[in-house]
Amino acid sequence: MCGIAGFVGNGDSGQFAARVEAMTSALVHRGPDDEGAWVDAEAGVALGHRRLSIIDLSAQGHQPMESAGGRYVITFNGEIYNFQALRRELDDAASCALRWRGHSDTEVMLAAFEAWGVEGALQRLNGMFAFALWDRKERRLHFARDRMGEKPIYYGWSKGTFLFGSELKALRAHPAFDARIDRGAITLLLRHGCVPAPYSIYQGVKKLTPGTLATLTLPQIQRGEEPSLSRYWSLRDVAEQGIAQRATLGDAESVEQFDGLLRNAIAQQMVADVPLGAFLSGGVDSSTIVALMQAQSARPVKTFTIGFSEKEYNEAVHAKKVAHHLGTDHTELYVTSAEARAVIPTLSVLYDEPFSDSSQIPTFLIAQMARQHVTVALSGDAGDELFGGYNRYLLAGTIWRMIGWLSPGLRRMIAGGLTALSPDTLNRAHGAVSALLPRRLRVAQPGDKAHKLSEILAAGSAEAIYRDLVSHWKTPAEIVIGATEPPTVLTERAGWPALPDFEQRMMYLDAVSYLPDDILAKVDRAAMGASLETRVPFLDHRVVEFAWRLPLSMKIRNGQGKWILRQVLDKYVPKKLIERPKMGFGVPIDAWLRGPLREWAESLLDESRLSREGFFHPAQIRKKWREHLSGERNWQYYLWDVLMFQAWHEHWIGR
């Protein structure tokens, strides 16, 4: 795991090395072990690299690295898990023995590009990666991102120079960078809590979408054109082919096949020349990863959990029981609310574009803690998107089947009835009688849930319900001054695969939007902020493709998600240690905003300040702030979106 940066442009070639080194210096947290720069002044190309040494710790792994034949130069971030198999394949195919300088996956990648071409090699790579590759023969720049979007790369033209890098702070370090804010991107932040690819918070700067190869030829460079984009792997194709080639194995055979495939993926991802461990929450996903790691390890696997004193946010007690059963070398860290809140001032630097998934706070804390013991940690992310774990997969379709047959007028009438009383009134009424109700009817914040249901009743389709469920601000363009909300994968239905079930469509949309733009971005920036590499075995593309060949009944069964995953886990961990209500990985932002964060939030949400800075219409924001402070509503997600933009703007742009 590393940081990459570079540029293509004109100007004083004597400054190229200094400029690319300034860009990579902004990424020292991603690669504290080594740095490098490569310049072709005649071509106007500069590549930079910061290295976190994982495979081949010697100088033979130094980047940027030239291929043995001299044609290619690469700066690469990530890991190629099947590099040893590719190396054997390259040796077998060579007419004479290849002369290897070291044993890094980077060197194997370069040999693969020379042997099979760029796209041919990409088809063979199993890993997470973002790289820039300069072809000295064809005089063209290639850059690519892994299939599911684990590793980031930003790019764009600015004042006649083409810039790229792992994070925006690297682009900002170049003197040609133009920091103009994209107001459309702010609307996406308010809706999704992140800025989804291909957009970024800056005008003219994009994120490369997952599974994409971009190419910039010399004529394109000379004309200042955008790179040509092509898909070398498509989840849409995988989903449609999976439906067409549905697995016909029975339950037992499917579970065995999945167990073996996931074991192999995990075994490949346990290869490292540095200490390695895993995050463990005690839930289904992380427990499965750790169980299969321990089953293949001769020594106790190092596992890490973060705990909180607030019971509703604390998973540490469950993780400890799983760790004890599996026999791992377990470390847990209990943090106070004050310690968690101390992370907030660093968030704008960690994420360097506005990002408002509040689980960013505990994610950074656990990464920081794990880094004291290991350099690599495996994660259970993506189990929900692949195997039907989110509650919305169970609820959205059910809700639509219940209300879809009602006329729009009747749905609006019911919605009006649900909102006739304030959420606070409904919460207090429910509290007064909750002791008399059956346990299944005792829900938290019923007033807020009733008002949320009223919004869903207005939806005109099942897909509209889904979009409502994954949105914070429902009409963000009304909040951002002078903005139009750009199209995304969620709104461009022509790009969706033909899938027979609504639940499958939701899983697909989450996998191409929420997963890369929120979950994976959150983990990458938090872990890299602590110089920790994270790996996600569920995102081995063979596992992804297997998941899409499974019938829906092997994911969601008897009103519960992740059926096949639970069957594998049952072999290693007793159900009683796992079966419990799903718990989010969060912190009590709602209470903090009414208490210790109130003064900080009030400063950022000050009406005169919002008006002066000119990004937001203050009225709706101020109304939600007043309602939140009074306890009438819980607007934590809406307010956190605005607060994270305001804090980011204060740090990077200035008041």
GROMACS .gro file of C-alpha atoms in nm, residues 306-317 334-338 340-341 583 586-589 591-592:
model
   26
  306ILE     CA    1  -1.233  -0.102   1.955
  307GLY     CA    2  -1.480  -0.063   2.240
  308PHE     CA    3  -1.698   0.218   2.374
  309SER     CA    4  -1.855   0.270   2.714
  310GLU     CA    5  -2.192   0.339   2.547
  311LYS     CA    6  -2.355  -0.006   2.533
  312GLU     CA    7  -2.551   0.058   2.212
  313TYR     CA    8  -2.226   0.133   2.023
  314ASN     CA    9  -2.003  -0.131   2.182
  315GLU     CA   10  -1.922  -0.449   1.990
  316ALA     CA   11  -1.605  -0.529   2.183
  317VAL     CA   12  -1.771  -0.771   2.424
  334TYR     CA   13  -1.173   0.102   2.496
  335VAL     CA   14  -1.190   0.471   2.411
  336THR     CA   15  -1.381   0.744   2.584
  337SER     CA   16  -1.615   0.980   2.406
  338ALA     CA   17  -1.359   1.256   2.458
  340ALA     CA   18  -1.324   0.975   1.995
  341ARG     CA   19  -1.420   1.341   1.960
  583MET     CA   20  -2.510  -0.314   1.506
  586GLY     CA   21  -2.081   0.434   1.486
  587VAL     CA   22  -2.059   0.698   1.756
  588PRO     CA   23  -2.332   0.904   1.928
  589ILE     CA   24  -2.310   1.209   1.701
  591ALA     CA   25  -2.593   1.343   2.160
  592TRP     CA   26  -2.254   1.504   2.098
   0.00000   0.00000   0.00000
